[in-house]
Amino acid sequence: MGGGILVKKLYAVLGDPIGHSMSPFMLNDLFSFYNMDSVYLPFHVKSENLQDAVKGLKAVGVGGFNVTVPHKSNIIPFLDGIDELAENIGAVNTVVNENGQLIGYNTDGPGFLKGLNAILPNLTGQKVLIIGAGGAARAIYFTLAKENTQRLDIANRTMDRAIGLINDCPYSVDSRACSFEEAIESLGEYDLIIQTTLIGMSPKIYEQPIAINNVRNQSVFCDIIYNPLETQFLKDARQNGARIQNGIDMFVYQGALAFEKWTGLFPDVERMRDNVLKQLGGKTC
Ligand code: ATR
């Protein structure tokens, strides 16, 4: 038999743990759907091996890779460059091999925004509350800070962390930090509320960060959690008349934006969503 072995382009996701990641299903399906000779593999990389892993991927000519917990910030010094938004957020979830240089991007915040735009196309003049001040909140806050909102407030258990996040942001936006008690009190003032903590994630599905009892008419409640598909937080919001969006959209769109950066093609997000839901074994809310 003649002919050489087909050399597939390698894509990857690095994390610790990594076994639960749904990205390989989602991305490998796209590569085969678009007839691209590429493969996307999960790698379990401990923090002490992160630099070696990055060097190794660069040496074998990786097309690009995703980075997940706990490496999103620690990877930055090992890259050749970083884009402005990712640098300001201080976290990278997508790396692109650009002519031999590994460049870091953050598609978590933009992915959230793109998913949100499907139900809320324009944030101009909107009053927005983010619950939580961790890594996910940071990516979302920095992204939404450029969207001409009227307010972009943060409620967090630890107020200093919310204040720190607001002060770190280089984009000018009207913001204040508040406690969960204040958030419960003023919930009815907001057009959009985004839950970014892991409270309510399986198996502790009956927990929620704040009680929901006053909801503005036509307001939108988002939760970045997708397991369960409808958290207690979203359930209460829906029962109070709000429109709701779960974390599937953010997950799918951050992957779609990564795929676009690697291949130049913005993929079929409905296909991605169906694939993820199949993996989760449920249906969207
Ligand atoms: P991630 O990077 O995934 O966002 P993180 O940086 O650990 O995770 O942030 C978790 C967020 O969930 C924080 O806002 C955290 O609040 P604190 O800043 O006060 O720690 C919030 N959080 C986690 N567990 C919580 C709990 N039991 N009650 C209230 N907030 C909680």
Short mmCIF file of C-alpha atoms and ligand atoms in Angstrom, two decimals:
data_model
loop_
_atom_site.label_atom_id
_atom_site.label_comp_id
_atom_site.label_asym_id
_atom_site.label_seq_id
_atom_site.Cartn_x
_atom_site.Cartn_y
_atom_site.Cartn_z
CA MET A 1 0.00 0.00 0.00
CA GLY A 2 1.35 3.39 -0.95
CA GLY A 3 0.83 6.81 0.60
CA GLY A 4 1.98 8.25 3.90
CA ILE A 5 0.17 8.34 7.17
CA LEU A 6 -2.27 11.23 7.42
CA VAL A 7 -0.94 13.65 10.02
CA LYS A 8 -3.90 15.06 11.88
CA LYS A 9 -3.74 18.50 13.37
CA LEU A 10 -3.82 18.32 17.15
CA TYR A 11 -6.10 20.32 19.43
CA ALA A 12 -6.35 19.77 23.16
CA VAL A 13 -7.76 20.78 26.51
CA LEU A 14 -5.55 20.92 29.61
CA GLY A 15 -6.99 20.70 33.10
CA ASP A 16 -6.87 19.02 36.49
CA PRO A 17 -9.25 17.19 36.75
CA ILE A 18 -10.20 16.74 33.08
CA GLY A 19 -12.26 13.54 32.86
CA HIS A 20 -15.61 15.35 33.10
CA SER A 21 -14.89 17.75 30.22
CA MET A 22 -17.50 17.74 27.45
CA SER A 23 -15.27 19.76 25.12
CA PRO A 24 -13.75 16.70 23.38
CA PHE A 25 -17.24 15.46 22.34
CA MET A 26 -18.26 18.89 21.18
CA LEU A 27 -15.07 19.74 19.26
CA ASN A 28 -14.36 16.32 17.72
CA ASP A 29 -17.89 16.26 16.38
CA LEU A 30 -17.28 19.62 14.69
CA PHE A 31 -13.96 18.56 13.19
CA SER A 32 -15.56 15.48 11.65
CA PHE A 33 -18.74 17.35 10.60
CA TYR A 34 -16.63 19.89 8.66
CA ASN A 35 -14.27 17.18 7.30
CA MET A 36 -11.23 18.68 9.00
CA ASP A 37 -8.35 16.29 9.63
CA SER A 38 -8.00 17.27 13.24
CA VAL A 39 -8.35 15.65 16.63
CA TYR A 40 -9.14 17.21 20.03
CA LEU A 41 -7.77 15.40 23.07
CA PRO A 42 -8.15 15.95 26.82
CA PHE A 43 -4.90 15.97 28.82
CA HIS A 44 -4.76 15.66 32.58
CA VAL A 45 -1.98 18.10 33.49
CA LYS A 46 -0.91 18.83 37.06
CA SER A 47 0.14 22.39 37.84
CA GLU A 48 3.78 21.42 38.27
CA ASN A 49 3.80 20.01 34.72
CA LEU A 50 1.97 22.87 33.03
CA GLN A 51 5.04 24.57 31.57
CA ASP A 52 6.38 21.29 30.16
CA ALA A 53 2.96 20.47 28.69
CA VAL A 54 2.83 23.84 26.90
CA LYS A 55 6.39 23.38 25.58
CA GLY A 56 5.53 19.88 24.38
CA LEU A 57 2.36 21.01 22.59
CA LYS A 58 4.31 23.80 20.91
CA ALA A 59 7.06 21.38 19.87
CA VAL A 60 4.61 19.02 18.17
CA GLY A 61 2.93 21.88 16.33
CA VAL A 62 -0.42 21.94 18.13
CA GLY A 63 -3.12 23.90 16.25
CA GLY A 64 -4.46 25.28 19.50
CA PHE A 65 -5.82 24.24 22.86
CA ASN A 66 -8.23 25.09 25.61
CA VAL A 67 -7.24 25.65 29.21
CA THR A 68 -9.50 24.91 32.12
CA VAL A 69 -9.45 24.83 35.93
CA PRO A 70 -6.97 25.35 37.62
CA HIS A 71 -4.65 26.61 34.87
CA LYS A 72 -6.46 29.58 33.32
CA SER A 73 -4.28 32.20 35.05
CA ASN A 74 -1.11 30.21 35.67
CA ILE A 75 -0.63 29.48 31.99
CA ILE A 76 -0.11 33.13 31.03
CA PRO A 77 3.67 33.31 31.69
CA PHE A 78 4.21 30.21 29.53
CA LEU A 79 2.60 31.73 26.41
CA ASP A 80 4.26 33.86 23.73
CA GLY A 81 1.54 36.50 23.77
CA ILE A 82 -1.90 37.39 25.07
CA ASP A 83 -4.74 39.51 23.73
CA GLU A 84 -5.91 42.60 25.58
CA LEU A 85 -9.18 41.27 27.02
CA ALA A 86 -7.58 38.05 28.30
CA GLU A 87 -4.74 40.06 29.81
CA ASN A 88 -7.13 42.38 31.61
CA ILE A 89 -9.24 39.47 32.85
CA GLY A 90 -6.05 37.70 33.87
CA ALA A 91 -7.26 34.37 32.48
CA VAL A 92 -6.87 32.42 29.26
CA ASN A 93 -9.20 29.63 28.15
CA THR A 94 -8.15 29.41 24.48
CA VAL A 95 -4.66 29.30 22.97
CA VAL A 96 -4.01 29.66 19.24
CA ASN A 97 -0.83 28.62 17.47
CA GLU A 98 -0.20 31.66 15.27
CA ASN A 99 2.81 30.85 13.04
CA GLY A 100 4.59 29.04 15.86
CA GLN A 101 3.64 31.56 18.56
CA LEU A 102 1.19 30.47 21.24
CA ILE A 103 -1.24 33.36 21.82
CA GLY A 104 -3.78 33.36 24.68
CA TYR A 105 -7.39 34.50 24.42
CA ASN A 106 -10.43 34.47 26.65
CA THR A 107 -13.66 33.32 25.00
CA ASP A 108 -15.55 32.76 28.28
CA GLY A 109 -16.80 36.36 28.61
CA PRO A 110 -17.42 36.86 24.86
CA GLY A 111 -19.04 33.39 24.76
CA PHE A 112 -21.41 34.37 27.54
CA LEU A 113 -22.28 37.62 25.73
CA LYS A 114 -22.89 35.90 22.40
CA GLY A 115 -25.20 33.36 24.04
CA LEU A 116 -27.01 36.14 25.90
CA ASN A 117 -27.47 38.16 22.71
CA ALA A 118 -29.74 35.42 21.38
CA ILE A 119 -32.37 36.49 23.93
CA LEU A 120 -31.13 40.00 24.74
CA PRO A 121 -29.61 41.50 21.59
CA ASN A 122 -28.66 44.87 23.08
CA LEU A 123 -27.43 45.72 26.59
CA THR A 124 -27.40 49.49 26.08
CA GLY A 125 -29.03 51.23 29.04
CA GLN A 126 -29.69 47.98 30.90
CA LYS A 127 -29.26 47.57 34.65
CA VAL A 128 -27.22 44.45 35.27
CA LEU A 129 -26.36 42.55 38.45
CA ILE A 130 -23.64 39.88 38.59
CA ILE A 131 -23.77 37.47 41.53
CA GLY A 132 -20.29 36.27 42.51
CA ALA A 133 -16.82 37.71 42.04
CA GLY A 134 -14.68 34.70 41.08
CA GLY A 135 -13.00 33.84 37.79
CA ALA A 136 -16.21 33.40 35.78
CA ALA A 137 -17.67 36.66 37.13
CA ARG A 138 -14.47 38.45 36.18
CA ALA A 139 -14.60 37.27 32.56
CA ILE A 140 -18.27 38.27 32.29
CA TYR A 141 -17.85 41.61 34.09
CA PHE A 142 -14.91 42.73 31.91
CA THR A 143 -16.77 41.73 28.75
CA LEU A 144 -20.07 43.41 29.68
CA ALA A 145 -18.21 46.53 30.85
CA LYS A 146 -17.83 47.44 27.16
CA GLU A 147 -21.55 47.05 26.36
CA ASN A 148 -22.90 50.49 27.41
CA THR A 149 -24.97 49.16 30.30
CA GLN A 150 -26.50 51.75 32.61
CA ARG A 151 -25.22 49.86 35.68
CA LEU A 152 -23.07 46.78 36.15
CA ASP A 153 -23.20 45.86 39.84
CA ILE A 154 -21.68 42.91 41.68
CA ALA A 155 -23.14 41.10 44.70
CA ASN A 156 -20.74 38.83 46.52
CA ARG A 157 -20.46 37.11 49.91
CA THR A 158 -17.02 38.74 50.33
CA MET A 159 -17.56 42.41 49.50
CA ASP A 160 -13.83 43.20 49.23
CA ARG A 161 -13.52 40.76 46.36
CA ALA A 162 -16.33 42.47 44.45
CA ILE A 163 -14.77 45.89 45.11
CA GLY A 164 -11.39 44.57 43.93
CA LEU A 165 -12.91 43.26 40.71
CA ILE A 166 -14.61 46.58 39.97
CA ASN A 167 -11.39 48.50 40.68
CA ASP A 168 -9.34 46.19 38.44
CA CYS A 169 -11.48 46.84 35.40
CA PRO A 170 -9.91 49.30 32.95
CA TYR A 171 -13.17 49.90 31.06
CA SER A 172 -15.32 52.69 32.44
CA VAL A 173 -18.74 51.58 33.68
CA ASP A 174 -21.08 52.66 36.49
CA SER A 175 -20.77 49.94 39.15
CA ARG A 176 -21.18 49.24 42.81
CA ALA A 177 -20.44 46.26 45.00
CA CYS A 178 -23.21 45.01 47.29
CA SER A 179 -23.96 42.29 49.80
CA PHE A 180 -26.36 39.43 49.12
CA GLU A 181 -28.87 41.09 51.50
CA GLU A 182 -28.76 44.32 49.49
CA ALA A 183 -29.08 42.33 46.26
CA ILE A 184 -32.22 40.57 47.52
CA GLU A 185 -33.67 43.96 48.47
CA SER A 186 -32.95 45.64 45.12
CA LEU A 187 -33.45 42.69 42.75
CA GLY A 188 -36.53 44.26 41.16
CA GLU A 189 -34.42 47.16 39.83
CA TYR A 190 -32.41 44.99 37.44
CA ASP A 191 -33.09 44.03 33.82
CA LEU A 192 -30.50 41.27 33.83
CA ILE A 193 -29.17 39.12 36.70
CA ILE A 194 -26.27 36.73 36.13
CA GLN A 195 -25.48 33.99 38.65
CA THR A 196 -21.77 33.06 38.36
CA THR A 197 -21.05 31.04 41.53
CA LEU A 198 -21.18 27.26 41.71
CA ILE A 199 -23.97 27.36 44.30
CA GLY A 200 -26.81 25.12 43.10
CA MET A 201 -24.63 22.85 41.02
CA SER A 202 -25.24 19.12 41.22
CA PRO A 203 -25.35 17.41 43.67
CA LYS A 204 -26.36 20.37 45.92
CA ILE A 205 -29.22 21.27 43.63
CA TYR A 206 -31.50 22.87 46.23
CA GLU A 207 -29.02 25.60 47.17
CA GLN A 208 -29.09 29.10 45.74
CA PRO A 209 -27.04 32.23 46.53
CA ILE A 210 -29.97 34.61 47.03
CA ALA A 211 -33.71 34.32 47.49
CA ILE A 212 -35.76 35.60 44.57
CA ASN A 213 -39.01 37.34 45.34
CA ASN A 214 -39.13 40.65 43.52
CA VAL A 215 -38.55 40.32 39.80
CA ARG A 216 -38.85 43.10 37.26
CA ASN A 217 -41.28 42.44 34.43
CA GLN A 218 -39.49 40.99 31.37
CA SER A 219 -36.17 40.72 33.22
CA VAL A 220 -33.67 38.02 32.26
CA PHE A 221 -32.00 35.67 34.74
CA CYS A 222 -28.92 33.68 33.67
CA ASP A 223 -27.06 30.97 35.49
CA ILE A 224 -23.66 29.80 34.25
CA ILE A 225 -24.37 26.34 35.72
CA TYR A 226 -25.64 23.71 33.25
CA ASN A 227 -25.85 20.74 35.59
CA PRO A 228 -28.70 20.74 36.48
CA LEU A 229 -30.10 22.46 33.39
CA GLU A 230 -32.48 24.41 35.59
CA THR A 231 -30.96 25.42 38.92
CA GLN A 232 -33.13 26.34 41.88
CA PHE A 233 -32.16 29.96 41.13
CA LEU A 234 -33.52 29.73 37.57
CA LYS A 235 -36.58 27.80 38.68
CA ASP A 236 -37.51 30.51 41.20
CA ALA A 237 -36.82 33.23 38.64
CA ARG A 238 -39.03 31.51 36.06
CA GLN A 239 -41.82 31.03 38.59
CA ASN A 240 -41.59 34.77 39.34
CA GLY A 241 -42.14 35.58 35.67
CA ALA A 242 -38.56 36.14 34.48
CA ARG A 243 -37.05 34.89 31.25
CA ILE A 244 -34.22 32.47 31.96
CA GLN A 245 -31.05 31.12 30.35
CA ASN A 246 -28.88 28.31 31.67
CA GLY A 247 -25.12 27.77 31.32
CA ILE A 248 -25.31 25.68 28.15
CA ASP A 249 -25.19 28.79 25.97
CA MET A 250 -22.00 30.15 27.56
CA PHE A 251 -20.35 26.75 27.30
CA VAL A 252 -21.36 26.22 23.68
CA TYR A 253 -20.44 29.74 22.54
CA GLN A 254 -17.06 29.80 24.29
CA GLY A 255 -16.31 26.59 22.37
CA ALA A 256 -17.69 28.03 19.12
CA LEU A 257 -15.49 31.13 19.45
CA ALA A 258 -12.43 28.95 20.17
CA PHE A 259 -13.22 26.83 17.09
CA GLU A 260 -13.55 29.99 15.01
CA LYS A 261 -10.17 31.27 16.22
CA TRP A 262 -8.53 27.96 15.27
CA THR A 263 -10.21 27.33 11.92
CA GLY A 264 -11.64 30.67 10.73
CA LEU A 265 -15.10 29.08 10.64
CA PHE A 266 -17.91 29.96 13.05
CA PRO A 267 -19.58 26.59 13.63
CA ASP A 268 -23.16 25.39 13.85
CA VAL A 269 -24.01 26.20 17.47
CA GLU A 270 -27.34 24.35 17.36
CA ARG A 271 -25.45 21.19 16.49
CA MET A 272 -23.05 21.86 19.39
CA ARG A 273 -25.94 22.45 21.78
CA ASP A 274 -27.68 19.22 20.74
CA ASN A 275 -24.46 17.32 21.18
CA VAL A 276 -23.85 18.73 24.68
CA LEU A 277 -27.44 18.04 25.72
CA LYS A 278 -27.06 14.48 24.48
CA GLN A 279 -23.97 14.12 26.66
CA LEU A 280 -25.87 15.51 29.62
CA GLY A 281 -28.75 13.22 28.86
CA GLY A 282 -31.43 15.86 29.25
CA LYS A 283 -33.21 18.66 27.53
CA THR A 284 -32.70 22.39 27.76
CA CYS A 285 -34.91 24.66 29.81
P1 ATR B 1 -14.76 30.55 39.71
O1 ATR B 1 -13.38 30.87 39.22
O2 ATR B 1 -15.29 29.26 39.16
O3 ATR B 1 -15.73 31.67 39.53
P2 ATR B 1 -14.00 31.07 42.44
O4 ATR B 1 -12.95 32.01 41.98
O5 ATR B 1 -13.66 30.12 43.50
O6 ATR B 1 -14.61 30.22 41.26
O7 ATR B 1 -15.26 31.97 42.87
C1 ATR B 1 -16.36 31.40 43.41
C2 ATR B 1 -17.44 32.45 43.66
O8 ATR B 1 -18.49 31.76 44.34
C3 ATR B 1 -17.04 33.60 44.56
O9 ATR B 1 -17.83 34.73 44.25
C4 ATR B 1 -17.41 33.05 45.94
O10 ATR B 1 -17.65 34.03 46.93
P3 ATR B 1 -16.45 34.62 47.83
O11 ATR B 1 -15.70 35.58 46.97
O12 ATR B 1 -17.14 35.26 48.97
O13 ATR B 1 -15.62 33.42 48.23
C5 ATR B 1 -18.69 32.35 45.63
N1 ATR B 1 -19.03 31.32 46.60
C6 ATR B 1 -18.53 30.06 46.65
N2 ATR B 1 -19.10 29.38 47.65
C7 ATR B 1 -20.00 30.21 48.24
C8 ATR B 1 -20.93 30.07 49.31
N3 ATR B 1 -21.07 28.94 49.99
N4 ATR B 1 -21.70 31.14 49.61
C9 ATR B 1 -21.59 32.30 48.92
N5 ATR B 1 -20.73 32.49 47.90
C10 ATR B 1 -19.95 31.46 47.56
#
